[in-house]
mmCIF file of C-alpha atoms in Angstrom:
data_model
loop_
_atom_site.group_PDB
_atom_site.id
_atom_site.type_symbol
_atom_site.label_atom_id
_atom_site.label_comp_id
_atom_site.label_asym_id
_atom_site.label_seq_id
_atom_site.Cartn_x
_atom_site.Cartn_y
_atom_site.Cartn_z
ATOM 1 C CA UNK A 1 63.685 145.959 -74.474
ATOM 2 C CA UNK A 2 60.215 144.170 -74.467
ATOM 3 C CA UNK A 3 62.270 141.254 -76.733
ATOM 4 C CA UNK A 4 65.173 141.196 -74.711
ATOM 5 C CA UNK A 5 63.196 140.353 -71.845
ATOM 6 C CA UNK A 6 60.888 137.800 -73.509
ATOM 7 C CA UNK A 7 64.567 135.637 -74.778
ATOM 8 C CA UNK A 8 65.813 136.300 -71.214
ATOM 9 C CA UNK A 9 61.880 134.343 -69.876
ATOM 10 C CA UNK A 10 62.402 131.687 -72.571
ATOM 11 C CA UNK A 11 66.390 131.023 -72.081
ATOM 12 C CA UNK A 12 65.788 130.788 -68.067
ATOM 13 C CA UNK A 13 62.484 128.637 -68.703
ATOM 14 C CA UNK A 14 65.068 126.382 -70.875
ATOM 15 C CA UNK A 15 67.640 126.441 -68.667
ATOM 16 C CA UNK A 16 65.277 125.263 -65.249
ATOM 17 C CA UNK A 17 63.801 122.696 -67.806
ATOM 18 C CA UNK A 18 66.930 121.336 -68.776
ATOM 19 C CA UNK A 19 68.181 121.162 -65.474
ATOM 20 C CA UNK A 20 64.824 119.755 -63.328
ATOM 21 C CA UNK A 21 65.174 116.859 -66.730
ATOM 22 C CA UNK A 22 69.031 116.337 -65.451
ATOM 23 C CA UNK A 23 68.446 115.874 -62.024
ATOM 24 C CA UNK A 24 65.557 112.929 -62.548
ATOM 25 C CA UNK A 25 67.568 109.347 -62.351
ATOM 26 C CA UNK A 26 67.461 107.485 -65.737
ATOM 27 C CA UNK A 27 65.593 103.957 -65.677
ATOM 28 C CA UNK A 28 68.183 100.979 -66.397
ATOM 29 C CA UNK A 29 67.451 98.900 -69.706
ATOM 30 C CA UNK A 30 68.850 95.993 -67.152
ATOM 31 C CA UNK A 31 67.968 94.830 -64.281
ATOM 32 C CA UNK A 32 69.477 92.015 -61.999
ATOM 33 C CA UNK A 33 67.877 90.403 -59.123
ATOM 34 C CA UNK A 34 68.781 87.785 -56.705
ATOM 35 C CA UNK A 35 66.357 84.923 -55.540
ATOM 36 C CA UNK A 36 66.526 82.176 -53.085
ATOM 37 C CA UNK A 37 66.042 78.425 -54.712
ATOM 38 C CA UNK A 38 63.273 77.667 -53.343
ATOM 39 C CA UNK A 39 59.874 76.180 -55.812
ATOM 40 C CA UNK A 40 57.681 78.991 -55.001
ATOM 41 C CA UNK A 41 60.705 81.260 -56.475
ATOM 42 C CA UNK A 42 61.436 79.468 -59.210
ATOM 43 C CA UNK A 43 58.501 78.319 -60.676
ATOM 44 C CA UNK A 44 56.139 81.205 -59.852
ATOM 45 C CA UNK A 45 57.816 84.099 -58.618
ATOM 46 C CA UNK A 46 60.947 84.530 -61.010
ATOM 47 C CA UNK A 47 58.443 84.406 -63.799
ATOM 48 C CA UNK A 48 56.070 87.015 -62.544
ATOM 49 C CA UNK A 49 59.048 89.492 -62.209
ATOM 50 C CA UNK A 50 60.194 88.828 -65.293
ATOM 51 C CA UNK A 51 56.706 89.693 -66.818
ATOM 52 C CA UNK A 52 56.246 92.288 -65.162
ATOM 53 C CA UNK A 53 59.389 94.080 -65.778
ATOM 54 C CA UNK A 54 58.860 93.377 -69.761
ATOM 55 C CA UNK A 55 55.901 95.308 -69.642
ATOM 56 C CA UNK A 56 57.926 98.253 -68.768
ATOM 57 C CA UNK A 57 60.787 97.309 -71.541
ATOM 58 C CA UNK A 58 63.019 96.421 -68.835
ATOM 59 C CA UNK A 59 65.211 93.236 -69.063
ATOM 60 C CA UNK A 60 65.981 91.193 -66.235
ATOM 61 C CA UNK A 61 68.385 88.297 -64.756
ATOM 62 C CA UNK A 62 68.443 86.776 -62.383
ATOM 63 C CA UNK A 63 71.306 85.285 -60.276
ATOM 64 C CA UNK A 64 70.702 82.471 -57.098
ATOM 65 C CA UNK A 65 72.174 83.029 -53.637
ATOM 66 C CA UNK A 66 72.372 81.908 -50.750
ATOM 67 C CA UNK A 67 69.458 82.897 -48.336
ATOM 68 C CA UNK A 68 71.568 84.533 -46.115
ATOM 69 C CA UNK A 69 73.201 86.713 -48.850
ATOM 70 C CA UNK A 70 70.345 88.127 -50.723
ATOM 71 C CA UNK A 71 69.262 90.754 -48.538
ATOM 72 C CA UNK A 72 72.865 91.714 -48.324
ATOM 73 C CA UNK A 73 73.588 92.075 -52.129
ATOM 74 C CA UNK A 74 70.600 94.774 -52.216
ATOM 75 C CA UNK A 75 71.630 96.786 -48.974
ATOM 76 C CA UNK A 76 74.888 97.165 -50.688
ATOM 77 C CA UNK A 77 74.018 97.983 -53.992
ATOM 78 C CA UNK A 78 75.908 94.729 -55.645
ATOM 79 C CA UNK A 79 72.208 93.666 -57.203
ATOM 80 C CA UNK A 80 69.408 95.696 -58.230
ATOM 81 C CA UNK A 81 66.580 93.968 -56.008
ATOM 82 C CA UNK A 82 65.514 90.312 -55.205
ATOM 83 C CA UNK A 83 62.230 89.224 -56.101
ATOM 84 C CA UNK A 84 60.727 88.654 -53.112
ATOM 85 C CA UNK A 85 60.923 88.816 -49.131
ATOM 86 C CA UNK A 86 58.340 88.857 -46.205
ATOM 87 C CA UNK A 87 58.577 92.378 -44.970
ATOM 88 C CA UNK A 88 59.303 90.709 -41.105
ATOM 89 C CA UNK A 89 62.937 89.818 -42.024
ATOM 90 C CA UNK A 90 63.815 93.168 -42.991
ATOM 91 C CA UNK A 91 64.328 95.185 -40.377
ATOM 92 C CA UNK A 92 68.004 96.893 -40.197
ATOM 93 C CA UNK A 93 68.515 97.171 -44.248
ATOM 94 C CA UNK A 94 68.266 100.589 -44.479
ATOM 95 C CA UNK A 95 68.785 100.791 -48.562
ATOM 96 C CA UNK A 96 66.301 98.126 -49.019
ATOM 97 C CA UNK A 97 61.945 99.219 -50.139
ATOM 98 C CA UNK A 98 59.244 97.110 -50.742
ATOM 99 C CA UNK A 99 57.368 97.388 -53.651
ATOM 100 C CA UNK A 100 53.384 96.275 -53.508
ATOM 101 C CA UNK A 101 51.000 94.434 -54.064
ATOM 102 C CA UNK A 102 52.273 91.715 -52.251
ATOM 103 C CA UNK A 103 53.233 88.539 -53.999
ATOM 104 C CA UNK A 104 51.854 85.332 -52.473
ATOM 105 C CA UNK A 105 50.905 84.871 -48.864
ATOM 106 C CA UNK A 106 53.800 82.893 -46.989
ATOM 107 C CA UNK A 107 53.663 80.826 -44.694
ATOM 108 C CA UNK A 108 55.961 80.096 -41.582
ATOM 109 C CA UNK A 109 56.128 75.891 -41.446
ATOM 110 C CA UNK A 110 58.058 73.726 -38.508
ATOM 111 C CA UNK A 111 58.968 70.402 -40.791
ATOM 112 C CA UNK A 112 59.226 67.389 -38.512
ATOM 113 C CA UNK A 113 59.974 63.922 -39.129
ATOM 114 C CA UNK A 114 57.294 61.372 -39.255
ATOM 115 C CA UNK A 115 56.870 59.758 -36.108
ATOM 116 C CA UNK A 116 57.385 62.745 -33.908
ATOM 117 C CA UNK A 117 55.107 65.442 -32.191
ATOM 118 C CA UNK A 118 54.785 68.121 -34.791
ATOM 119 C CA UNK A 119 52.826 71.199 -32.373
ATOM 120 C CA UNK A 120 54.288 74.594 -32.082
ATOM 121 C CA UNK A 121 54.992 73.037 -28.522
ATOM 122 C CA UNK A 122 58.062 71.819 -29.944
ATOM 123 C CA UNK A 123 59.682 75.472 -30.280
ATOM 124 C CA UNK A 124 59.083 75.960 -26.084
ATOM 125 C CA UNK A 125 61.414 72.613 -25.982
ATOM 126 C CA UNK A 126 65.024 73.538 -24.488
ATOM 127 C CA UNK A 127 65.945 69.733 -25.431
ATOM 128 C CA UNK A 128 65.393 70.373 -29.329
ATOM 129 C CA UNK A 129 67.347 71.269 -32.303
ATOM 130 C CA UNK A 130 65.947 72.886 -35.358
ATOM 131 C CA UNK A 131 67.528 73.167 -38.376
ATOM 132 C CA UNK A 132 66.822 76.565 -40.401
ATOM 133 C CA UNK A 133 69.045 79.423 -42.544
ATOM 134 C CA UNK A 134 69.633 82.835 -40.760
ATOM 135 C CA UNK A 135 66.647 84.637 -42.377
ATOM 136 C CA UNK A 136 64.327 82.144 -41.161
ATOM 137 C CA UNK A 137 65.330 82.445 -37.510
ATOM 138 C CA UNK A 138 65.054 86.234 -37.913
ATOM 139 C CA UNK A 139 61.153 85.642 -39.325
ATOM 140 C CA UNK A 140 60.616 83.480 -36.899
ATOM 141 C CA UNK A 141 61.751 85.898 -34.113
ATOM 142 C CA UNK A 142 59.395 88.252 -35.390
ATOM 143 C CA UNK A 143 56.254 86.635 -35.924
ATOM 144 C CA UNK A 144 56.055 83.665 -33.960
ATOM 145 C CA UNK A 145 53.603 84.425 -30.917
ATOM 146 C CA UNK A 146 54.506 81.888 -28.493
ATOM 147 C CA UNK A 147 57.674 81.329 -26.847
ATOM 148 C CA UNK A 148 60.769 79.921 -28.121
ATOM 149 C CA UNK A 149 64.068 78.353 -26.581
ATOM 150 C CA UNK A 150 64.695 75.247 -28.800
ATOM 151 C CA UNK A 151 68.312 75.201 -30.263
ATOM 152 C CA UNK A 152 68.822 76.545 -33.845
ATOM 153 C CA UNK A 153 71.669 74.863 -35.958
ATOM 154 C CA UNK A 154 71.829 77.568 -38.724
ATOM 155 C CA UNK A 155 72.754 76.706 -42.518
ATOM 156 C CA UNK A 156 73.122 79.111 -45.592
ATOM 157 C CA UNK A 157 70.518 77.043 -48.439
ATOM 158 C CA UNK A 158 66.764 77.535 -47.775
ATOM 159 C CA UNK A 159 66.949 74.299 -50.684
ATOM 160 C CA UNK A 160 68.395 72.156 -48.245
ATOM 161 C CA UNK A 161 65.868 72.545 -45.353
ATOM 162 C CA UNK A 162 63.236 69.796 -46.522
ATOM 163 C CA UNK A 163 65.921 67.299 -47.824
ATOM 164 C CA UNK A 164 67.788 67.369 -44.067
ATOM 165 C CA UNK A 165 64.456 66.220 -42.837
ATOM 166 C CA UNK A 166 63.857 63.942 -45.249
ATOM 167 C CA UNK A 167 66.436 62.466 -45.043
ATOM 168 C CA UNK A 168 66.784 62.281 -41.015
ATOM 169 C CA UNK A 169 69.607 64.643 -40.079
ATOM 170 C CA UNK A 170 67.390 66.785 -38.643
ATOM 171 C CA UNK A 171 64.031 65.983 -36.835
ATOM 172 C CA UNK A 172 62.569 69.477 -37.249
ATOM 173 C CA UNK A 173 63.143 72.531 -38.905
ATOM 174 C CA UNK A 174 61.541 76.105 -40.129
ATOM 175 C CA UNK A 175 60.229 76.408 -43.894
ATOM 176 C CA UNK A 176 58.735 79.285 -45.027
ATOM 177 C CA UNK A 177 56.562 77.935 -47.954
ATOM 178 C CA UNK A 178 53.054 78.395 -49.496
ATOM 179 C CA UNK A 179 49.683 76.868 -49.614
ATOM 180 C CA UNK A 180 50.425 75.319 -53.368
ATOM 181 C CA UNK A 181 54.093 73.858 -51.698
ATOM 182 C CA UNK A 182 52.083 72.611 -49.219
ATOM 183 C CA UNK A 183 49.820 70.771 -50.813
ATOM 184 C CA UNK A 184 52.762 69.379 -52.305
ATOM 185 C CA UNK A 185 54.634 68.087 -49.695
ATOM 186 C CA UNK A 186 51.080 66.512 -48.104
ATOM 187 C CA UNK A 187 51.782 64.164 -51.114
ATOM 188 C CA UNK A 188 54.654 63.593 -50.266
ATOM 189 C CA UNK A 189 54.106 62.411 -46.326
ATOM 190 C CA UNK A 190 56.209 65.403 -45.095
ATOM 191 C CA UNK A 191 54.834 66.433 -41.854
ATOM 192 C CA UNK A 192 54.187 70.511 -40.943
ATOM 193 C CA UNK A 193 52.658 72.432 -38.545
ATOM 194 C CA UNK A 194 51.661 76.114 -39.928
ATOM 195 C CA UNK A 195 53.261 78.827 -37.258
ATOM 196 C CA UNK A 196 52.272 82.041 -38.804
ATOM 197 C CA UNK A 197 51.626 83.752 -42.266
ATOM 198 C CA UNK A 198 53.122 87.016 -43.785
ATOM 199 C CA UNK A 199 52.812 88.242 -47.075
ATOM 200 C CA UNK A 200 55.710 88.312 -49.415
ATOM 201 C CA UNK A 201 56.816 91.540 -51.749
ATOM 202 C CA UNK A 202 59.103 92.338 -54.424
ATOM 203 C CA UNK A 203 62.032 94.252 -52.980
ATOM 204 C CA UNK A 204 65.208 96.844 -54.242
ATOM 205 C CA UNK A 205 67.640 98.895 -53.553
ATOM 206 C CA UNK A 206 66.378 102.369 -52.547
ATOM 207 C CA UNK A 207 67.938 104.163 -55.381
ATOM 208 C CA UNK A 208 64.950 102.805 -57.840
ATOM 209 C CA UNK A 209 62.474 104.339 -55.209
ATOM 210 C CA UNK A 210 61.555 106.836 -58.397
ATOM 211 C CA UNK A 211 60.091 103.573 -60.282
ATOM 212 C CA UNK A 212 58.134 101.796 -57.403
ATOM 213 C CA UNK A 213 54.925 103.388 -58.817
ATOM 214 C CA UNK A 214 55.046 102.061 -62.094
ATOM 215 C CA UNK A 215 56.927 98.711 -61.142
ATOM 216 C CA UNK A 216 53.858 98.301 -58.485
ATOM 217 C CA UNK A 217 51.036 98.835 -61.504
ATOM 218 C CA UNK A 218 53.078 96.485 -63.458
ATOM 219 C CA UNK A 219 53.419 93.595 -60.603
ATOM 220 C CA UNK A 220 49.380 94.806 -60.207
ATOM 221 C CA UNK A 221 48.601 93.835 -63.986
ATOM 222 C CA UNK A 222 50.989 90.565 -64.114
ATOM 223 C CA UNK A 223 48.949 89.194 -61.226
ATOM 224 C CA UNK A 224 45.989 89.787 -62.566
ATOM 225 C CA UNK A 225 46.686 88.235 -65.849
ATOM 226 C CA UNK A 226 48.304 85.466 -64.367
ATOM 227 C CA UNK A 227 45.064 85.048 -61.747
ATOM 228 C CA UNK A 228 42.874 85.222 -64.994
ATOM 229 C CA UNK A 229 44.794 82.269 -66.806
#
């Protein structure tokens, strides 16, 4: 009796072990992530994903959209994440987390076209027309402290922004950058006014919500090595 009951303990132990292991979600050997072409992406943000991710024997790709799509391809499950948003333009995805630390500080820019007034004043303007993608506008909306009823002229490629200024189609438009782009474009002669800053973070779908803990020590360590280089 005293045996049968100690095989019955063991088989149920088994059984709720076997089970709890069954419900836990497995981690993907692949991951795919969408990302906007922008420098700050490409050249510093891409890579730092892809580090960090290979830490955790996790391979990743990566696939360039549209600014206006990104967000979009996460809510609905069609990519795994994108590698990096300011937490202001994401209000309404409801599948989409943030994953800290955050990435880089961003900044909010209005480009203008030398030879104009480049203040903040310019957004209060009924008379002007600023060029900037969908997200953009919706950051802007958000964290912009002053008043705003300028005209928008939305387009779909972040990329494009600084060439349509450059090149005069558009006196002035919104850029969310960095300090490092920035410093870049002062070479340049492209003319900016900072608006507002908001930090960036790796984002994804909600399903991986069980691997935001390690992902975040991973992004942690990445930074830091790339901070001590």
């Amino acid at each position: 009796m005293f045996n049968s009951l100690k095989f019955l303990i063991a088989l149920g132990c088994l059984w709720l072990s076997a089970a709890t292991t069954a419900q836990q979600p497995q981690r993907p050997q692949t991951m795919t992530f969408s990302y906007v072409d922008h420098p700050a992406m490409v050249n510093f943000i891409v890579p730092l994903i892809r580090d960090a991710y290979l830490q955790l024997g996790i391979k990743t790709e990566f696939v360039a959209q549209p600014s206006n799509r990104n967000l979009l391809l996460v809510d609905k499950n069609l990519v795994d994440g994108d590698v990096g948003y300011m937490r202001i333009v994401l209000a309404g995805y409801q599948n989409i987390i943030t994953v800290e630390p955050a990435l880089v500080s961003g900044i909010f820019t209005l480009l203008c076209k030398p030879g104009l007034k480049c203040t903040p004043a310019v957004l209060a303007d009924a008379q002007q027309t600023i060029v900037s993608t969908s997200v953009s506008k919706n950051g802007l909306d958000a964290g912009f402290p002053g008043e705003i009823h300028s005209q928008f002229y939305i387009v779909n490629d972040l990329a494009l922004i600084p060439k349509f200024i450059r090149n005069g189609r558009f006196d002035y438009a919104i850029y969310p950058t960095t300090e490092k782009e920035l410093a870049q474009m002062d070479l340049t002669g492209l003319l900016y006014v900072k608006l507002f800053q908001s930090d960036l973070y790796h984002v994804l779908h909600k399903k991986y919500a069980f691997m935001a803990p390690e992902i975040s020590a991973a992004l942690t360590a990445t930074l830091a090595q790339k901070k001590a280089k």
